[in-house]
CSV table of C-alpha atoms in Angstrom, one decimal:
chain,number,residue,atom,x,y,z
A,1,MET,CA,-18.9,7.7,25.9
A,2,SER,CA,-21.4,10.7,25.9
A,3,GLU,CA,-24.2,11.3,23.4
A,4,SER,CA,-22.3,14.2,22.1
A,5,GLU,CA,-19.1,12.3,21.4
A,6,PHE,CA,-21.2,9.6,19.5
A,7,VAL,CA,-22.5,12.5,17.2
A,8,GLY,CA,-18.9,13.4,16.4
A,9,VAL,CA,-17.9,9.7,15.8
A,10,ASP,CA,-20.9,9.2,13.6
A,11,ARG,CA,-20.3,12.2,11.4
A,12,ALA,CA,-16.6,11.4,11.1
A,13,ALA,CA,-17.3,7.9,10.1
A,14,GLU,CA,-19.9,9.0,7.5
A,15,VAL,CA,-17.4,11.4,6.0
A,16,GLY,CA,-14.9,8.5,5.7
A,17,ARG,CA,-17.5,6.4,3.9
A,18,THR,CA,-17.9,8.8,1.0
A,19,THR,CA,-14.7,7.2,-0.5
A,20,GLU,CA,-14.9,3.5,-0.8
A,21,VAL,CA,-11.7,1.7,-1.0
A,22,GLU,CA,-11.2,-2.0,-1.8
A,23,PHE,CA,-9.0,-3.5,1.1
A,24,ALA,CA,-6.0,-5.5,-0.5
A,25,GLY,CA,-5.3,-7.7,2.4
A,26,ALA,CA,-2.3,-8.6,4.7
A,27,ASP,CA,0.3,-6.3,2.9
A,28,GLU,CA,-2.0,-3.3,3.3
A,29,PRO,CA,-2.2,-1.3,6.6
A,30,SER,CA,-5.6,-1.6,8.2
A,31,PRO,CA,-8.2,1.1,7.1
A,32,TYR,CA,-8.9,1.4,10.9
A,33,LEU,CA,-5.6,3.1,11.7
A,34,GLU,CA,-7.0,6.3,10.2
A,35,SER,CA,-10.8,5.7,10.3
A,36,ALA,CA,-13.1,4.4,13.1
A,37,PRO,CA,-14.1,0.8,12.6
A,38,LEU,CA,-17.9,1.5,13.6
A,39,ALA,CA,-20.4,4.3,13.7
A,40,ALA,CA,-23.8,4.5,15.1
A,41,GLY,CA,-26.3,2.8,12.8
A,42,ASP,CA,-23.8,0.0,11.8
A,43,THR,CA,-24.8,-3.6,12.1
A,44,VAL,CA,-23.1,-6.0,14.4
A,45,ARG,CA,-23.6,-9.8,14.6
A,46,LEU,CA,-23.5,-11.2,18.2
A,47,ILE,CA,-22.3,-14.8,18.4
A,48,ALA,CA,-21.3,-17.5,20.9
A,49,PRO,CA,-18.4,-19.5,19.4
A,50,SER,CA,-17.1,-21.0,22.6
A,51,GLY,CA,-19.0,-21.4,25.8
A,52,PRO,CA,-22.8,-20.9,26.5
A,53,THR,CA,-24.3,-17.9,28.1
A,54,ASP,CA,-27.3,-17.1,30.3
A,55,GLU,CA,-30.2,-15.1,29.3
A,56,GLU,CA,-29.4,-12.2,31.6
A,57,SER,CA,-25.9,-11.9,30.1
A,58,LEU,CA,-27.2,-12.0,26.6
A,59,GLN,CA,-29.8,-9.4,27.1
A,60,ARG,CA,-27.3,-7.2,28.9
A,61,ALA,CA,-24.8,-7.6,26.0
A,62,ILE,CA,-27.5,-6.6,23.5
A,63,ALA,CA,-28.6,-3.5,25.6
A,64,GLN,CA,-24.9,-2.6,25.8
A,65,LEU,CA,-24.4,-2.7,22.1
A,66,GLU,CA,-27.6,-0.8,21.4
A,67,SER,CA,-26.7,1.8,23.8
A,68,TRP,CA,-23.9,2.6,21.4
A,69,GLY,CA,-26.2,3.0,18.5
A,70,LEU,CA,-25.5,-0.3,16.8
A,71,LYS,CA,-28.0,-2.6,15.2
A,72,VAL,CA,-27.5,-5.9,17.0
A,73,VAL,CA,-28.5,-9.2,15.2
A,74,PRO,CA,-27.9,-12.2,17.5
A,75,GLY,CA,-26.9,-15.6,15.9
A,76,ASP,CA,-29.6,-18.1,15.4
A,77,ASN,CA,-27.8,-20.4,17.8
A,78,VAL,CA,-26.5,-18.0,20.4
A,79,ARG,CA,-28.9,-19.4,23.0
A,80,ALA,CA,-28.0,-23.0,22.1
A,81,ARG,CA,-26.6,-25.5,24.5
A,82,HIS,CA,-24.5,-28.7,23.4
A,83,PRO,CA,-26.8,-31.7,24.1
A,84,ARG,CA,-23.9,-33.5,25.9
A,85,VAL,CA,-21.0,-31.1,26.7
A,86,LYS,CA,-22.1,-28.5,29.2
A,87,TYR,CA,-19.2,-26.1,28.4
A,88,LEU,CA,-20.0,-25.5,24.8
A,89,ALA,CA,-22.6,-23.1,23.4
A,90,GLY,CA,-24.3,-25.5,21.0
A,91,THR,CA,-22.8,-28.1,18.7
A,92,ASP,CA,-19.7,-27.4,16.5
A,93,ALA,CA,-22.1,-27.2,13.5
A,94,GLU,CA,-24.4,-24.6,15.3
A,95,ARG,CA,-21.6,-22.5,16.5
A,96,ARG,CA,-19.8,-22.7,13.2
A,97,ALA,CA,-22.8,-21.8,11.2
A,98,ASP,CA,-23.5,-18.8,13.3
A,99,LEU,CA,-19.7,-17.6,12.7
A,100,VAL,CA,-19.9,-18.1,9.1
A,101,ASP,CA,-23.3,-16.7,8.5
A,102,ALA,CA,-22.4,-13.6,10.5
A,103,TRP,CA,-19.1,-13.0,8.6
A,104,CYS,CA,-20.6,-13.6,5.2
A,105,ASP,CA,-23.7,-11.4,5.7
A,106,PRO,CA,-23.3,-8.5,3.4
A,107,ASP,CA,-24.9,-6.2,6.0
A,108,THR,CA,-22.5,-7.2,8.7
A,109,ASP,CA,-19.9,-4.5,9.8
A,110,ALA,CA,-18.4,-6.4,12.9
A,111,VAL,CA,-18.6,-9.9,14.3
A,112,ILE,CA,-18.7,-9.6,18.1
A,113,ALA,CA,-18.1,-12.7,20.3
A,114,LEU,CA,-20.3,-12.8,23.3
A,115,ARG,CA,-18.0,-14.6,25.7
A,116,GLY,CA,-15.0,-17.0,25.6
A,117,GLY,CA,-14.7,-20.3,27.5
A,118,PHE,CA,-13.7,-23.2,25.3
A,119,GLY,CA,-14.6,-24.3,21.9
A,120,ALA,CA,-13.6,-21.8,19.2
A,121,MET,CA,-10.6,-23.8,18.0
A,122,ARG,CA,-12.9,-26.7,17.3
A,123,LEU,CA,-14.6,-24.7,14.5
A,124,LEU,CA,-11.6,-23.9,12.3
A,125,ASP,CA,-11.2,-27.1,10.3
A,126,GLY,CA,-14.8,-26.9,9.0
A,127,ILE,CA,-14.6,-23.3,7.8
A,128,ASP,CA,-14.3,-22.6,4.1
A,129,PHE,CA,-11.8,-19.7,4.4
A,130,ASP,CA,-12.1,-19.0,0.6
A,131,LEU,CA,-15.7,-18.4,1.2
A,132,MET,CA,-14.8,-16.2,4.2
A,133,ARG,CA,-12.2,-14.2,2.1
A,134,ARG,CA,-14.8,-13.5,-0.7
A,135,HIS,CA,-17.2,-12.0,2.0
A,136,MET,CA,-14.6,-10.2,4.3
A,137,LEU,CA,-15.5,-6.7,3.1
A,138,ARG,CA,-18.3,-4.4,4.3
A,139,ARG,CA,-20.3,-2.5,1.9
A,140,ASP,CA,-17.9,0.5,2.2
A,141,GLY,CA,-14.9,-1.7,0.9
A,142,ARG,CA,-13.3,-1.9,4.4
A,143,PRO,CA,-12.8,-5.3,6.2
A,144,LYS,CA,-15.3,-6.4,8.7
A,145,LEU,CA,-14.1,-6.5,12.3
A,146,LEU,CA,-13.8,-9.4,14.5
A,147,THR,CA,-13.7,-8.8,18.3
A,148,GLY,CA,-13.2,-10.9,21.4
A,149,SER,CA,-10.4,-12.3,23.7
A,150,SER,CA,-9.4,-15.3,25.6
A,151,ASP,CA,-10.7,-18.5,23.8
A,152,ILE,CA,-11.3,-16.2,20.7
A,153,THR,CA,-7.5,-16.2,20.3
A,154,ALA,CA,-7.9,-19.2,18.1
A,155,LEU,CA,-10.1,-17.1,15.7
A,156,HIS,CA,-7.7,-14.1,15.8
A,157,GLN,CA,-4.9,-16.4,14.7
A,158,ALA,CA,-7.1,-17.9,12.0
A,159,TRP,CA,-8.2,-14.5,10.7
A,160,GLU,CA,-4.6,-13.2,10.7
A,161,HIS,CA,-3.5,-16.4,8.7
A,162,HIS,CA,-6.3,-17.0,6.3
A,163,LEU,CA,-7.8,-13.5,5.8
A,164,GLY,CA,-5.0,-11.0,6.6
A,165,VAL,CA,-7.2,-8.5,8.5
A,166,ALA,CA,-6.7,-6.7,11.8
A,167,THR,CA,-9.0,-7.8,14.6
A,168,LEU,CA,-9.6,-6.4,18.1
A,169,PHE,CA,-8.5,-8.4,21.2
A,170,CYS,CA,-10.8,-6.9,23.8
A,171,PRO,CA,-13.2,-7.7,26.9
A,172,MET,CA,-16.4,-9.4,25.7
A,173,VAL,CA,-19.8,-7.9,26.2
A,174,GLY,CA,-21.3,-11.0,27.9
A,175,ASN,CA,-18.5,-11.3,30.5
A,176,ASP,CA,-18.2,-9.8,34.0
A,177,PRO,CA,-16.1,-6.8,33.1
A,178,PHE,CA,-18.9,-5.3,31.2
A,179,LYS,CA,-21.1,-5.6,34.2
A,180,ASN,CA,-18.5,-4.8,37.1
A,181,SER,CA,-15.9,-2.5,35.6
A,182,THR,CA,-16.4,1.2,35.6
A,183,VAL,CA,-14.0,1.6,32.6
A,184,VAL,CA,-14.1,-1.3,30.3
A,185,PRO,CA,-17.4,-0.4,28.3
A,186,ASP,CA,-16.0,3.1,27.5
A,187,GLU,CA,-12.6,1.7,26.7
A,188,VAL,CA,-13.8,-0.9,24.4
A,189,ALA,CA,-16.1,1.7,22.8
A,190,SER,CA,-13.2,4.0,22.1
A,191,TRP,CA,-11.6,1.2,20.0
A,192,LEU,CA,-14.8,0.7,18.2
A,193,PHE,CA,-15.7,4.2,17.5
A,194,GLN,CA,-12.3,6.0,17.2
A,195,PRO,CA,-9.3,5.4,14.8
A,196,TRP,CA,-6.4,3.3,16.2
A,197,GLY,CA,-3.4,5.0,14.8
A,198,GLY,CA,-1.2,6.7,17.2
A,199,ARG,CA,-2.9,5.4,20.3
A,200,GLU,CA,-1.0,4.1,23.3
A,201,LEU,CA,-1.7,0.6,24.6
A,202,GLY,CA,-2.3,-0.4,28.2
A,203,PHE,CA,-3.2,1.5,31.2
A,204,PRO,CA,-2.4,5.2,31.4
A,205,ALA,CA,0.6,6.5,33.4
A,206,GLU,CA,-1.5,9.0,35.1
A,207,GLU,CA,-5.2,10.1,35.4
A,208,PRO,CA,-5.9,12.9,32.9
A,209,ALA,CA,-6.3,16.2,34.6
A,210,GLY,CA,-9.7,17.1,35.7
A,211,SER,CA,-11.1,13.4,35.4
A,212,PRO,CA,-12.7,13.4,39.0
A,213,ALA,CA,-14.4,16.7,38.5
A,214,SER,CA,-15.8,15.7,35.2
A,215,GLY,CA,-17.4,12.6,36.8
A,216,GLU,CA,-15.5,10.2,34.6
A,217,ALA,CA,-14.3,6.9,36.4
A,218,ALA,CA,-10.7,6.8,37.3
A,219,ARG,CA,-8.8,4.1,35.2
A,220,PRO,CA,-6.3,1.9,36.8
A,221,LEU,CA,-2.8,3.3,36.4
A,222,SER,CA,0.0,1.6,34.5
A,223,ARG,CA,1.9,-1.1,36.2
A,224,ALA,CA,4.1,-1.7,33.2
A,225,GLN,CA,7.8,-2.4,33.7
A,226,THR,CA,10.7,-3.3,31.5
A,227,LEU,CA,12.3,-6.7,32.0
A,228,VAL,CA,14.8,-6.5,29.2
A,229,PRO,CA,15.2,-2.9,27.7
A,230,GLY,CA,15.2,-1.9,24.0
A,231,THR,CA,13.1,-0.5,21.2
A,232,ALA,CA,11.3,-2.4,18.4
A,233,LYS,CA,8.8,-2.0,15.8
A,234,GLY,CA,6.6,-4.8,14.3
A,235,ARG,CA,3.1,-6.3,13.6
A,236,LEU,CA,1.3,-7.1,16.8
A,237,GLY,CA,0.3,-10.7,17.3
A,238,GLY,CA,-0.4,-13.3,20.0
A,239,GLY,CA,-3.1,-13.5,22.6
A,240,ASN,CA,-3.9,-16.2,25.2
A,241,LEU,CA,-0.8,-18.4,25.9
A,242,SER,CA,-2.9,-21.7,26.4
A,243,LEU,CA,-4.6,-21.1,23.1
A,244,ILE,CA,-1.5,-20.3,21.2
A,245,ALA,CA,0.2,-23.5,22.6
A,246,ALA,CA,-2.9,-25.6,21.6
A,247,GLY,CA,-2.5,-24.2,18.1
A,248,MET,CA,1.1,-25.2,17.5
A,249,GLY,CA,1.4,-27.3,14.5
A,250,SER,CA,-2.0,-26.3,13.0
A,251,PRO,CA,-2.5,-24.8,9.6
A,252,GLU,CA,-2.6,-21.3,11.2
A,253,LEU,CA,0.7,-21.7,13.1
A,254,ILE,CA,2.6,-24.1,10.8
A,255,ASP,CA,4.7,-21.4,9.3
A,256,VAL,CA,5.9,-19.7,12.5
A,257,ARG,CA,9.6,-20.3,11.8
A,258,GLU,CA,9.4,-18.6,8.4
A,259,ARG,CA,7.0,-15.8,9.3
A,260,ARG,CA,9.7,-13.0,10.0
A,261,GLU,CA,11.4,-13.7,6.6
A,262,ARG,CA,8.1,-13.4,4.7
A,263,ARG,CA,6.2,-11.0,6.8
A,264,GLY,CA,8.7,-8.8,8.6
A,265,PRO,CA,9.3,-8.3,12.4
A,266,SER,CA,6.6,-9.1,15.0
A,267,ILE,CA,5.9,-7.8,18.5
A,268,LEU,CA,4.2,-10.8,20.4
A,269,MET,CA,1.9,-10.6,23.3
A,270,LEU,CA,1.0,-13.3,25.9
A,271,GLU,CA,-1.5,-13.5,28.8
A,272,ASP,CA,-3.4,-16.2,30.6
A,273,VAL,CA,-5.7,-17.0,33.4
A,274,ASP,CA,-6.1,-19.6,36.2
A,275,GLU,CA,-2.8,-21.5,35.3
A,276,GLU,CA,-0.3,-22.9,37.8
A,277,LEU,CA,3.4,-21.9,37.2
A,278,TYR,CA,4.3,-25.5,36.1
A,279,ARG,CA,1.5,-25.3,33.5
A,280,LEU,CA,2.9,-21.9,32.2
A,281,ASP,CA,6.3,-23.6,32.1
A,282,ASN,CA,4.9,-26.5,30.0
A,283,LEU,CA,3.2,-24.0,27.6
A,284,MET,CA,6.2,-22.0,27.1
A,285,VAL,CA,8.1,-25.1,26.3
A,286,GLN,CA,5.6,-25.8,23.5
A,287,LEU,CA,6.0,-22.3,22.0
A,288,VAL,CA,9.8,-22.3,22.3
A,289,ARG,CA,10.3,-25.7,20.9
A,290,GLY,CA,7.7,-24.9,18.2
A,291,GLY,CA,9.6,-21.8,17.0
A,292,TRP,CA,6.8,-19.4,17.9
A,293,PHE,CA,9.3,-16.7,19.0
A,294,THR,CA,11.4,-16.9,15.8
A,295,SER,CA,9.7,-13.9,14.4
A,296,ALA,CA,9.6,-11.7,17.6
A,297,ASP,CA,11.5,-8.5,17.8
A,298,ALA,CA,9.9,-8.0,21.3
A,299,VAL,CA,7.6,-9.7,23.8
A,300,VAL,CA,4.8,-8.0,25.6
A,301,LEU,CA,3.2,-9.6,28.7
A,302,GLY,CA,-0.3,-8.9,29.7
A,303,SER,CA,-2.2,-10.0,32.9
A,304,TRP,CA,-1.8,-13.4,34.7
A,305,GLU,CA,-5.1,-13.4,36.6
A,306,ASP,CA,-5.5,-16.2,39.2
A,307,CYS,CA,-2.0,-17.5,37.9
A,308,ALA,CA,1.2,-17.7,39.9
A,309,PRO,CA,2.6,-14.5,41.3
A,310,VAL,CA,3.6,-12.0,38.7
A,311,HIS,CA,7.2,-11.9,39.7
A,312,GLU,CA,7.3,-15.8,39.4
A,313,VAL,CA,5.8,-15.6,35.9
A,314,GLU,CA,8.2,-12.9,35.0
A,315,ALA,CA,11.2,-15.0,36.1
A,316,LEU,CA,9.8,-17.9,34.1
A,317,MET,CA,9.7,-15.7,30.9
A,318,ILE,CA,13.1,-14.5,31.4
A,319,ASP,CA,14.4,-18.1,31.7
A,320,TYR,CA,12.9,-18.8,28.3
A,321,LEU,CA,13.1,-15.5,26.5
A,322,GLY,CA,16.0,-13.7,28.1
A,323,GLY,CA,18.6,-15.2,25.7
A,324,LEU,CA,16.7,-14.0,22.7
A,325,ARG,CA,18.2,-10.4,23.4
A,326,ILE,CA,14.9,-8.6,22.5
A,327,PRO,CA,13.0,-6.2,24.6
A,328,ILE,CA,10.5,-7.8,27.0
A,329,VAL,CA,7.9,-5.8,29.1
A,330,SER,CA,5.5,-6.9,31.6
A,331,GLU,CA,2.2,-5.9,33.3
A,332,MET,CA,0.5,-4.3,30.3
A,333,GLY,CA,-2.9,-5.3,31.7
A,334,PHE,CA,-4.5,-6.9,28.6
A,335,GLY,CA,-6.1,-10.3,29.0
A,336,HIS,CA,-8.1,-11.2,32.0
A,337,ASP,CA,-7.5,-8.3,34.3
A,338,PRO,CA,-10.9,-7.0,35.6
A,339,ASP,CA,-10.3,-3.7,33.8
A,340,ALA,CA,-8.4,-5.1,30.9
A,341,PRO,CA,-7.5,-2.7,28.1
A,342,SER,CA,-8.2,-3.6,24.4
A,343,VAL,CA,-5.4,-4.5,21.9
A,344,PRO,CA,-5.6,-4.3,18.1
A,345,LEU,CA,-4.0,-7.4,16.6
A,346,GLY,CA,-2.5,-7.4,13.0
A,347,VAL,CA,-1.4,-3.8,13.0
A,348,ASP,CA,2.2,-2.3,13.3
A,349,VAL,CA,3.2,-0.9,16.7
A,350,THR,CA,6.3,0.7,18.2
A,351,LEU,CA,7.7,-0.4,21.7
A,352,ASP,CA,9.9,2.0,23.6
A,353,ALA,CA,11.4,0.2,26.7
A,354,GLU,CA,14.4,2.4,27.5
A,355,PRO,CA,16.4,1.5,30.8
A,356,GLY,CA,14.7,3.4,33.6
A,357,GLU,CA,11.8,4.5,31.7
A,358,ARG,CA,8.2,3.3,31.8
A,359,PRO,CA,7.7,1.3,28.7
A,360,ARG,CA,5.3,2.5,26.0
A,361,LEU,CA,3.6,0.7,23.3
A,362,ARG,CA,1.8,2.7,20.5
A,363,VAL,CA,-0.2,1.8,17.4
A,364,ASP,CA,1.6,3.1,14.3
A,365,HIS,CA,-0.2,5.3,11.8
A,366,ALA,CA,-0.7,4.0,8.3
A,367,GLY,CA,2.5,5.9,7.2
A,368,GLY,CA,4.6,4.1,9.8
A,369,GLN,CA,4.9,6.7,12.5
A,370,ALA,CA,4.0,5.8,16.0
């Protein structure tokens, strides 16, 4: 994103802040459908709720966020290492303290997960969500934003259930895509510094005219395809398949069979990484038997990086979901693809997957129009 674009984003956001509105919660559309979540000068808290990082990745992440004009406050324990378990960034108490302190800080505008790995779900039972709810609004009355993907799925599920706020499922600043991808940093920035309503999710169908001449990096083109055609509207949810399966029966997912009746239709997304086909099969058994798809009016599949071949994953999904008679689309790209696009969770979306057409998934505006 260029400096000139930042100026426009900053001014637009400042205009939006002249009217402070108290966010009512889950039944109210996210303010970020019509107003940018962040602007230059905002404060973000950088935390490591899952796996540890190295100093180079941490400094690169801070530099990236600061290059967008954000004030970055790292968690007190962001450099911590668990004394016994090498795959955790500090003890549960340390990582939970950083998460709660970041969210409850009145100066916080967004809480950004440095990376995934494993460990976020271990934090949930010790969190006082009444406290988190009392501190979930920024000074301008809009909800604070949580960002991250992969293992952070556990936090997305908790934020949706306990707080009723929209979150951003996106590549994380401490991970390789921010170092290696030519498109991920700008794509994530576009979701942080622009309103969400009306945007299409996934990779573009074709490069915008003039992109090579303008010097912009060419984005991967859409590979999306329809497995079961149809159209649907609903609240977008889901994330990493392994994490959702691990959460079945938890307080956050205990009510999956009643969700559609109470909250309306859902469009559910799934992705995973480094899982053999039999493991994906077992995870789908857990979700189907647990009733996770009961609220689904459509299912959207992302990337399956280092898993079984995509056609085998698609066949598996049809085995389990084909009988639901709901639209199913594949290859939307989000997840662990090296150039993965971002996805806002907890917002209403519209899926068009007509026979013979490329499927399209769009974020609805606050008024319900795609």
